[in-house]
């Protein structure tokens, strides 16, 4: 799909499942162990090689997001911002972001989704190379009725999609990471609001499945997926990141490290970003990435 692929992080919503934590702040600015939640989805787009990214959030939260991330130039990427005045469903991201997408293939990721694992970069690269239709990512879960569920045939090919079914056809949840070809805005415009008045992303994906091409990549043992949208799952995500980082002496979803490893910034620029945060362990880590022997 080439270098003109665009990215969108949908970081809107009132975070009502996390009240009172989110009464005065955006869910995506809450800490997941050592960094704000939005670092995790941003890191996935960067690892997919996407450098032109739109952050969609509520009017209240946007100033804080901007204060946190700026225009992205310090990371060698381009960040822009748009507001979603009220939660109108995930597919609404393509109406809000229509000018940003402007006929390009696009990757959408939800602001509370955390993906990690050695198998992830290869899965992202494969989805990026898929020229037509859409690529969805599945993950086997205990409670598929909470999610959109993917039904597959004997060869693992996607055959059906159901939104929060009472009797799930499989245990494969559709995660909040979606790769689309350049038709996605036109397709999103065709979707009618659901009973809740929202534009469901599952309806967009169904149109792709029926009319074009929809691939499903089930993330296996080399990957973890967490959705930090409830108090319980947020806490689980914190424990997961903490366990990984303390055992392996790494930091996952460290934007500065990813920017440096992908050649978007120099060692010197990376060191400077760490130095600005030198009182924190995170800042010290970023400095050590840039100058491993100091």
mmCIF file of C-alpha atoms in Angstrom:
data_model
loop_
_atom_site.group_PDB
_atom_site.id
_atom_site.type_symbol
_atom_site.label_atom_id
_atom_site.label_comp_id
_atom_site.label_asym_id
_atom_site.label_seq_id
_atom_site.Cartn_x
_atom_site.Cartn_y
_atom_site.Cartn_z
ATOM 1 C CA UNK A 1 0.000 0.000 0.000
ATOM 2 C CA UNK A 2 3.043 2.225 -0.177
ATOM 3 C CA UNK A 3 4.102 5.202 1.886
ATOM 4 C CA UNK A 4 0.959 7.275 1.518
ATOM 5 C CA UNK A 5 -0.915 5.162 4.050
ATOM 6 C CA UNK A 6 -2.597 7.298 6.717
ATOM 7 C CA UNK A 7 -3.301 6.506 10.350
ATOM 8 C CA UNK A 8 -6.124 7.430 12.718
ATOM 9 C CA UNK A 9 -6.214 7.005 16.506
ATOM 10 C CA UNK A 10 -9.795 7.224 17.748
ATOM 11 C CA UNK A 11 -9.378 8.501 21.299
ATOM 12 C CA UNK A 12 -12.867 9.927 21.851
ATOM 13 C CA UNK A 13 -15.715 8.922 24.085
ATOM 14 C CA UNK A 14 -16.600 9.941 27.606
ATOM 15 C CA UNK A 15 -14.900 6.951 29.219
ATOM 16 C CA UNK A 16 -18.125 6.351 31.153
ATOM 17 C CA UNK A 17 -17.123 2.780 32.026
ATOM 18 C CA UNK A 18 -14.202 4.263 33.976
ATOM 19 C CA UNK A 19 -16.050 6.926 35.991
ATOM 20 C CA UNK A 20 -14.993 8.641 38.238
ATOM 21 C CA UNK A 21 -11.449 8.254 36.839
ATOM 22 C CA UNK A 22 -12.495 9.913 33.597
ATOM 23 C CA UNK A 23 -14.868 12.591 34.883
ATOM 24 C CA UNK A 24 -12.206 15.281 34.428
ATOM 25 C CA UNK A 25 -9.723 13.679 32.064
ATOM 26 C CA UNK A 26 -9.705 11.596 28.905
ATOM 27 C CA UNK A 27 -9.377 7.846 29.299
ATOM 28 C CA UNK A 28 -6.532 7.888 26.761
ATOM 29 C CA UNK A 29 -4.471 10.171 29.023
ATOM 30 C CA UNK A 30 -4.696 7.798 32.004
ATOM 31 C CA UNK A 31 -1.475 6.003 32.910
ATOM 32 C CA UNK A 32 -0.962 2.407 31.848
ATOM 33 C CA UNK A 33 1.933 1.712 34.196
ATOM 34 C CA UNK A 34 4.626 4.168 33.037
ATOM 35 C CA UNK A 35 3.115 6.045 30.104
ATOM 36 C CA UNK A 36 -0.177 7.527 28.955
ATOM 37 C CA UNK A 37 -2.596 5.049 27.386
ATOM 38 C CA UNK A 38 -2.459 6.760 23.968
ATOM 39 C CA UNK A 39 1.253 5.873 23.619
ATOM 40 C CA UNK A 40 0.274 2.230 23.071
ATOM 41 C CA UNK A 41 -1.956 2.636 19.991
ATOM 42 C CA UNK A 42 0.351 5.332 18.582
ATOM 43 C CA UNK A 43 3.275 2.944 18.871
ATOM 44 C CA UNK A 44 1.384 0.335 16.806
ATOM 45 C CA UNK A 45 0.804 2.780 13.942
ATOM 46 C CA UNK A 46 4.468 3.828 14.056
ATOM 47 C CA UNK A 47 5.581 0.175 13.988
ATOM 48 C CA UNK A 48 3.362 -0.287 10.927
ATOM 49 C CA UNK A 49 5.464 2.421 9.258
ATOM 50 C CA UNK A 50 2.744 5.083 9.366
ATOM 51 C CA UNK A 51 3.952 8.613 9.973
ATOM 52 C CA UNK A 52 0.921 10.735 9.023
ATOM 53 C CA UNK A 53 -1.547 10.305 11.872
ATOM 54 C CA UNK A 54 -4.802 11.976 12.904
ATOM 55 C CA UNK A 55 -5.818 11.892 16.575
ATOM 56 C CA UNK A 56 -9.592 12.184 17.046
ATOM 57 C CA UNK A 57 -10.828 13.093 20.518
ATOM 58 C CA UNK A 58 -13.387 15.134 22.429
ATOM 59 C CA UNK A 59 -13.196 18.944 22.438
ATOM 60 C CA UNK A 60 -12.346 18.811 26.165
ATOM 61 C CA UNK A 61 -9.477 16.378 25.773
ATOM 62 C CA UNK A 62 -7.827 17.732 22.623
ATOM 63 C CA UNK A 63 -5.815 20.532 24.313
ATOM 64 C CA UNK A 64 -4.257 17.972 26.697
ATOM 65 C CA UNK A 65 -3.519 15.551 23.843
ATOM 66 C CA UNK A 66 -1.852 18.378 21.942
ATOM 67 C CA UNK A 67 0.147 19.393 25.007
ATOM 68 C CA UNK A 68 1.311 15.797 25.380
ATOM 69 C CA UNK A 69 2.142 14.950 21.753
ATOM 70 C CA UNK A 70 2.435 18.237 19.845
ATOM 71 C CA UNK A 71 2.712 18.020 16.068
ATOM 72 C CA UNK A 72 4.793 14.830 16.297
ATOM 73 C CA UNK A 73 7.874 16.428 14.722
ATOM 74 C CA UNK A 74 10.039 15.516 17.733
ATOM 75 C CA UNK A 75 9.296 11.870 16.845
ATOM 76 C CA UNK A 76 9.793 12.359 13.108
ATOM 77 C CA UNK A 77 6.077 11.954 12.418
ATOM 78 C CA UNK A 78 3.193 14.265 11.574
ATOM 79 C CA UNK A 79 0.297 14.443 14.034
ATOM 80 C CA UNK A 80 -2.912 16.367 13.450
ATOM 81 C CA UNK A 81 -6.065 16.609 15.543
ATOM 82 C CA UNK A 82 -9.818 16.599 14.986
ATOM 83 C CA UNK A 83 -12.762 16.623 17.354
ATOM 84 C CA UNK A 84 -15.612 14.182 17.709
ATOM 85 C CA UNK A 85 -18.145 16.245 19.626
ATOM 86 C CA UNK A 86 -20.058 13.223 20.917
ATOM 87 C CA UNK A 87 -19.528 9.459 20.659
ATOM 88 C CA UNK A 88 -21.069 8.584 17.300
ATOM 89 C CA UNK A 89 -19.540 5.163 16.841
ATOM 90 C CA UNK A 90 -16.173 3.969 15.596
ATOM 91 C CA UNK A 91 -17.023 4.283 11.906
ATOM 92 C CA UNK A 92 -17.684 8.009 12.455
ATOM 93 C CA UNK A 93 -13.876 8.356 12.578
ATOM 94 C CA UNK A 94 -13.916 8.159 8.775
ATOM 95 C CA UNK A 95 -16.439 10.981 8.467
ATOM 96 C CA UNK A 96 -14.516 13.165 10.947
ATOM 97 C CA UNK A 97 -11.241 12.166 9.269
ATOM 98 C CA UNK A 98 -12.408 12.249 5.638
ATOM 99 C CA UNK A 99 -10.105 15.161 4.695
ATOM 100 C CA UNK A 100 -7.160 13.500 6.419
ATOM 101 C CA UNK A 101 -7.739 10.193 4.619
ATOM 102 C CA UNK A 102 -8.300 11.932 1.266
ATOM 103 C CA UNK A 103 -8.415 8.769 -0.832
ATOM 104 C CA UNK A 104 -5.498 6.995 0.855
ATOM 105 C CA UNK A 105 -5.440 3.556 2.399
ATOM 106 C CA UNK A 106 -5.840 3.992 6.145
ATOM 107 C CA UNK A 107 -5.236 2.194 9.423
ATOM 108 C CA UNK A 108 -7.616 2.895 12.300
ATOM 109 C CA UNK A 109 -6.749 1.956 15.866
ATOM 110 C CA UNK A 110 -8.790 2.513 19.016
ATOM 111 C CA UNK A 111 -7.178 4.661 21.678
ATOM 112 C CA UNK A 112 -7.586 2.112 24.485
ATOM 113 C CA UNK A 113 -6.192 -0.911 22.642
ATOM 114 C CA UNK A 114 -2.800 -2.337 23.569
ATOM 115 C CA UNK A 115 -1.003 -4.734 21.233
ATOM 116 C CA UNK A 116 2.372 -6.236 21.976
ATOM 117 C CA UNK A 117 4.493 -9.210 21.040
ATOM 118 C CA UNK A 118 7.312 -10.501 18.859
ATOM 119 C CA UNK A 119 4.795 -11.576 16.215
ATOM 120 C CA UNK A 120 3.288 -8.106 15.838
ATOM 121 C CA UNK A 121 5.675 -6.390 13.364
ATOM 122 C CA UNK A 122 5.324 -9.223 10.828
ATOM 123 C CA UNK A 123 1.518 -9.188 11.151
ATOM 124 C CA UNK A 124 1.473 -5.406 10.626
ATOM 125 C CA UNK A 125 3.769 -5.637 7.593
ATOM 126 C CA UNK A 126 1.589 -8.332 6.002
ATOM 127 C CA UNK A 127 -1.576 -6.265 6.522
ATOM 128 C CA UNK A 128 0.169 -3.237 5.067
ATOM 129 C CA UNK A 129 1.172 -5.155 1.950
ATOM 130 C CA UNK A 130 -2.389 -6.305 1.339
ATOM 131 C CA UNK A 131 -3.462 -3.951 -1.457
ATOM 132 C CA UNK A 132 -7.201 -4.499 -1.511
ATOM 133 C CA UNK A 133 -10.150 -4.581 0.840
ATOM 134 C CA UNK A 134 -9.559 -4.624 4.564
ATOM 135 C CA UNK A 135 -7.562 -6.596 7.084
ATOM 136 C CA UNK A 136 -9.035 -7.235 10.522
ATOM 137 C CA UNK A 137 -7.171 -8.643 13.505
ATOM 138 C CA UNK A 138 -8.770 -11.327 15.630
ATOM 139 C CA UNK A 139 -7.845 -12.542 19.092
ATOM 140 C CA UNK A 140 -9.221 -15.539 20.985
ATOM 141 C CA UNK A 141 -11.006 -14.462 24.174
ATOM 142 C CA UNK A 142 -12.952 -15.989 27.056
ATOM 143 C CA UNK A 143 -15.920 -13.621 26.689
ATOM 144 C CA UNK A 144 -16.519 -13.078 22.965
ATOM 145 C CA UNK A 145 -20.055 -11.782 23.605
ATOM 146 C CA UNK A 146 -18.477 -8.464 24.704
ATOM 147 C CA UNK A 147 -17.001 -7.872 21.234
ATOM 148 C CA UNK A 148 -17.595 -8.118 17.533
ATOM 149 C CA UNK A 149 -17.103 -11.804 16.749
ATOM 150 C CA UNK A 150 -15.575 -13.290 13.605
ATOM 151 C CA UNK A 151 -16.902 -16.520 12.110
ATOM 152 C CA UNK A 152 -14.478 -18.466 9.917
ATOM 153 C CA UNK A 153 -14.647 -21.471 7.606
ATOM 154 C CA UNK A 154 -12.472 -24.579 7.822
ATOM 155 C CA UNK A 155 -9.522 -22.740 6.244
ATOM 156 C CA UNK A 156 -9.670 -19.818 8.658
ATOM 157 C CA UNK A 157 -11.202 -17.526 6.043
ATOM 158 C CA UNK A 158 -13.547 -14.867 7.394
ATOM 159 C CA UNK A 159 -17.193 -15.656 6.570
ATOM 160 C CA UNK A 160 -19.283 -13.660 9.081
ATOM 161 C CA UNK A 161 -19.162 -10.777 11.546
ATOM 162 C CA UNK A 162 -21.556 -10.271 14.452
ATOM 163 C CA UNK A 163 -21.675 -7.352 16.888
ATOM 164 C CA UNK A 164 -21.822 -8.473 20.565
ATOM 165 C CA UNK A 165 -23.808 -11.671 19.837
ATOM 166 C CA UNK A 166 -25.665 -13.440 22.640
ATOM 167 C CA UNK A 167 -24.522 -16.804 21.277
ATOM 168 C CA UNK A 168 -21.100 -16.242 19.707
ATOM 169 C CA UNK A 169 -20.268 -18.404 16.710
ATOM 170 C CA UNK A 170 -16.579 -18.525 17.747
ATOM 171 C CA UNK A 171 -14.207 -17.236 20.430
ATOM 172 C CA UNK A 172 -12.469 -14.873 17.995
ATOM 173 C CA UNK A 173 -13.007 -11.238 18.965
ATOM 174 C CA UNK A 174 -12.342 -8.545 16.370
ATOM 175 C CA UNK A 175 -9.766 -6.198 17.932
ATOM 176 C CA UNK A 176 -9.635 -2.433 17.553
ATOM 177 C CA UNK A 177 -7.062 -2.382 14.733
ATOM 178 C CA UNK A 178 -8.318 -2.109 11.160
ATOM 179 C CA UNK A 179 -6.483 -1.748 7.824
ATOM 180 C CA UNK A 180 -8.558 -0.391 4.913
ATOM 181 C CA UNK A 181 -8.058 0.414 1.253
ATOM 182 C CA UNK A 182 -8.831 3.854 -0.168
ATOM 183 C CA UNK A 183 -12.598 3.212 -0.434
ATOM 184 C CA UNK A 184 -13.201 3.276 3.305
ATOM 185 C CA UNK A 185 -14.625 6.807 3.556
ATOM 186 C CA UNK A 186 -17.158 6.120 0.795
ATOM 187 C CA UNK A 187 -18.137 2.860 2.462
ATOM 188 C CA UNK A 188 -18.461 4.495 5.896
ATOM 189 C CA UNK A 189 -20.785 7.105 4.374
ATOM 190 C CA UNK A 190 -23.161 4.312 3.329
ATOM 191 C CA UNK A 191 -23.569 2.932 6.852
ATOM 192 C CA UNK A 192 -26.824 3.716 8.652
ATOM 193 C CA UNK A 193 -26.774 4.448 12.390
ATOM 194 C CA UNK A 194 -27.500 1.529 14.725
ATOM 195 C CA UNK A 195 -30.293 1.446 17.296
ATOM 196 C CA UNK A 196 -27.971 3.360 19.625
ATOM 197 C CA UNK A 197 -27.535 6.048 16.981
ATOM 198 C CA UNK A 198 -23.930 5.045 16.338
ATOM 199 C CA UNK A 199 -22.092 4.176 13.152
ATOM 200 C CA UNK A 200 -20.822 0.677 13.850
ATOM 201 C CA UNK A 201 -17.448 -0.309 12.436
ATOM 202 C CA UNK A 202 -18.805 -3.869 12.121
ATOM 203 C CA UNK A 203 -21.221 -2.585 9.461
ATOM 204 C CA UNK A 204 -18.294 -1.114 7.494
ATOM 205 C CA UNK A 205 -16.435 -4.402 7.824
ATOM 206 C CA UNK A 206 -19.514 -6.337 6.694
ATOM 207 C CA UNK A 207 -19.729 -4.297 3.492
ATOM 208 C CA UNK A 208 -16.068 -5.129 2.815
ATOM 209 C CA UNK A 209 -16.790 -8.790 3.524
ATOM 210 C CA UNK A 210 -19.800 -8.890 1.179
ATOM 211 C CA UNK A 211 -18.633 -6.652 -1.651
ATOM 212 C CA UNK A 212 -14.851 -6.602 -1.635
ATOM 213 C CA UNK A 213 -12.354 -8.434 0.372
ATOM 214 C CA UNK A 214 -11.930 -8.846 4.121
ATOM 215 C CA UNK A 215 -8.995 -10.765 5.535
ATOM 216 C CA UNK A 216 -8.760 -11.916 9.110
ATOM 217 C CA UNK A 217 -5.408 -12.275 10.849
ATOM 218 C CA UNK A 218 -5.783 -14.122 14.151
ATOM 219 C CA UNK A 219 -3.050 -12.944 16.480
ATOM 220 C CA UNK A 220 -1.521 -16.052 17.991
ATOM 221 C CA UNK A 221 0.775 -16.822 20.867
ATOM 222 C CA UNK A 222 3.375 -14.307 19.762
ATOM 223 C CA UNK A 223 0.977 -11.451 20.503
ATOM 224 C CA UNK A 224 -1.064 -10.023 23.337
ATOM 225 C CA UNK A 225 -4.104 -7.800 23.000
ATOM 226 C CA UNK A 226 -5.645 -5.858 25.856
ATOM 227 C CA UNK A 227 -8.450 -3.353 25.788
ATOM 228 C CA UNK A 228 -8.104 -0.956 28.723
ATOM 229 C CA UNK A 229 -11.644 0.404 28.672
ATOM 230 C CA UNK A 230 -12.887 -0.769 32.077
ATOM 231 C CA UNK A 231 -11.393 -0.446 35.562
ATOM 232 C CA UNK A 232 -10.705 -4.182 35.589
ATOM 233 C CA UNK A 233 -9.086 -4.319 32.145
ATOM 234 C CA UNK A 234 -7.111 -1.113 32.793
ATOM 235 C CA UNK A 235 -5.705 -2.684 35.947
ATOM 236 C CA UNK A 236 -4.911 -5.880 34.053
ATOM 237 C CA UNK A 237 -3.066 -3.865 31.417
ATOM 238 C CA UNK A 238 -1.009 -2.103 34.109
ATOM 239 C CA UNK A 239 -0.029 -5.461 35.651
ATOM 240 C CA UNK A 240 0.848 -6.877 32.233
ATOM 241 C CA UNK A 241 3.082 -3.958 31.234
ATOM 242 C CA UNK A 242 4.711 -3.847 34.656
ATOM 243 C CA UNK A 243 5.502 -7.576 34.618
ATOM 244 C CA UNK A 244 6.957 -7.422 31.110
ATOM 245 C CA UNK A 245 9.055 -4.357 31.731
ATOM 246 C CA UNK A 246 10.453 -5.302 35.113
ATOM 247 C CA UNK A 247 11.411 -8.823 34.011
ATOM 248 C CA UNK A 248 12.851 -8.013 30.634
ATOM 249 C CA UNK A 249 14.354 -4.593 31.364
ATOM 250 C CA UNK A 250 12.650 -3.188 28.313
ATOM 251 C CA UNK A 251 9.910 -0.628 27.872
ATOM 252 C CA UNK A 252 7.143 -1.451 25.462
ATOM 253 C CA UNK A 253 5.448 1.176 23.290
ATOM 254 C CA UNK A 254 8.197 3.696 24.025
ATOM 255 C CA UNK A 255 7.579 6.207 21.230
ATOM 256 C CA UNK A 256 11.073 7.685 21.339
ATOM 257 C CA UNK A 257 12.691 4.257 21.059
ATOM 258 C CA UNK A 258 10.446 3.256 18.150
ATOM 259 C CA UNK A 259 11.138 6.548 16.340
ATOM 260 C CA UNK A 260 14.895 5.993 16.805
ATOM 261 C CA UNK A 261 14.844 2.322 15.779
ATOM 262 C CA UNK A 262 12.879 3.175 12.634
ATOM 263 C CA UNK A 263 15.318 5.904 11.649
ATOM 264 C CA UNK A 264 12.797 8.722 12.106
ATOM 265 C CA UNK A 265 15.068 10.525 14.594
ATOM 266 C CA UNK A 266 18.819 10.444 15.227
ATOM 267 C CA UNK A 267 20.572 9.080 18.322
ATOM 268 C CA UNK A 268 21.295 12.671 19.339
ATOM 269 C CA UNK A 269 17.616 13.680 19.037
ATOM 270 C CA UNK A 270 16.558 10.586 20.951
ATOM 271 C CA UNK A 271 19.036 11.372 23.731
ATOM 272 C CA UNK A 272 17.723 14.943 23.976
ATOM 273 C CA UNK A 273 14.127 13.693 24.355
ATOM 274 C CA UNK A 274 15.268 11.428 27.180
ATOM 275 C CA UNK A 275 17.334 14.196 28.786
ATOM 276 C CA UNK A 276 14.255 16.429 29.016
ATOM 277 C CA UNK A 277 12.689 13.704 31.201
ATOM 278 C CA UNK A 278 15.912 12.722 32.983
ATOM 279 C CA UNK A 279 14.363 12.719 36.478
ATOM 280 C CA UNK A 280 12.095 9.817 35.527
ATOM 281 C CA UNK A 281 13.069 6.215 34.914
ATOM 282 C CA UNK A 282 11.397 6.517 31.515
ATOM 283 C CA UNK A 283 13.656 9.444 30.586
ATOM 284 C CA UNK A 284 16.741 7.556 31.744
ATOM 285 C CA UNK A 285 15.679 4.599 29.607
ATOM 286 C CA UNK A 286 15.314 6.783 26.505
ATOM 287 C CA UNK A 287 18.795 8.231 27.127
ATOM 288 C CA UNK A 288 20.231 4.709 27.468
ATOM 289 C CA UNK A 289 18.632 3.645 24.168
ATOM 290 C CA UNK A 290 20.366 6.516 22.383
ATOM 291 C CA UNK A 291 23.720 6.035 24.148
ATOM 292 C CA UNK A 292 23.832 2.421 25.295
ATOM 293 C CA UNK A 293 27.304 2.618 26.808
ATOM 294 C CA UNK A 294 26.899 5.730 28.945
#
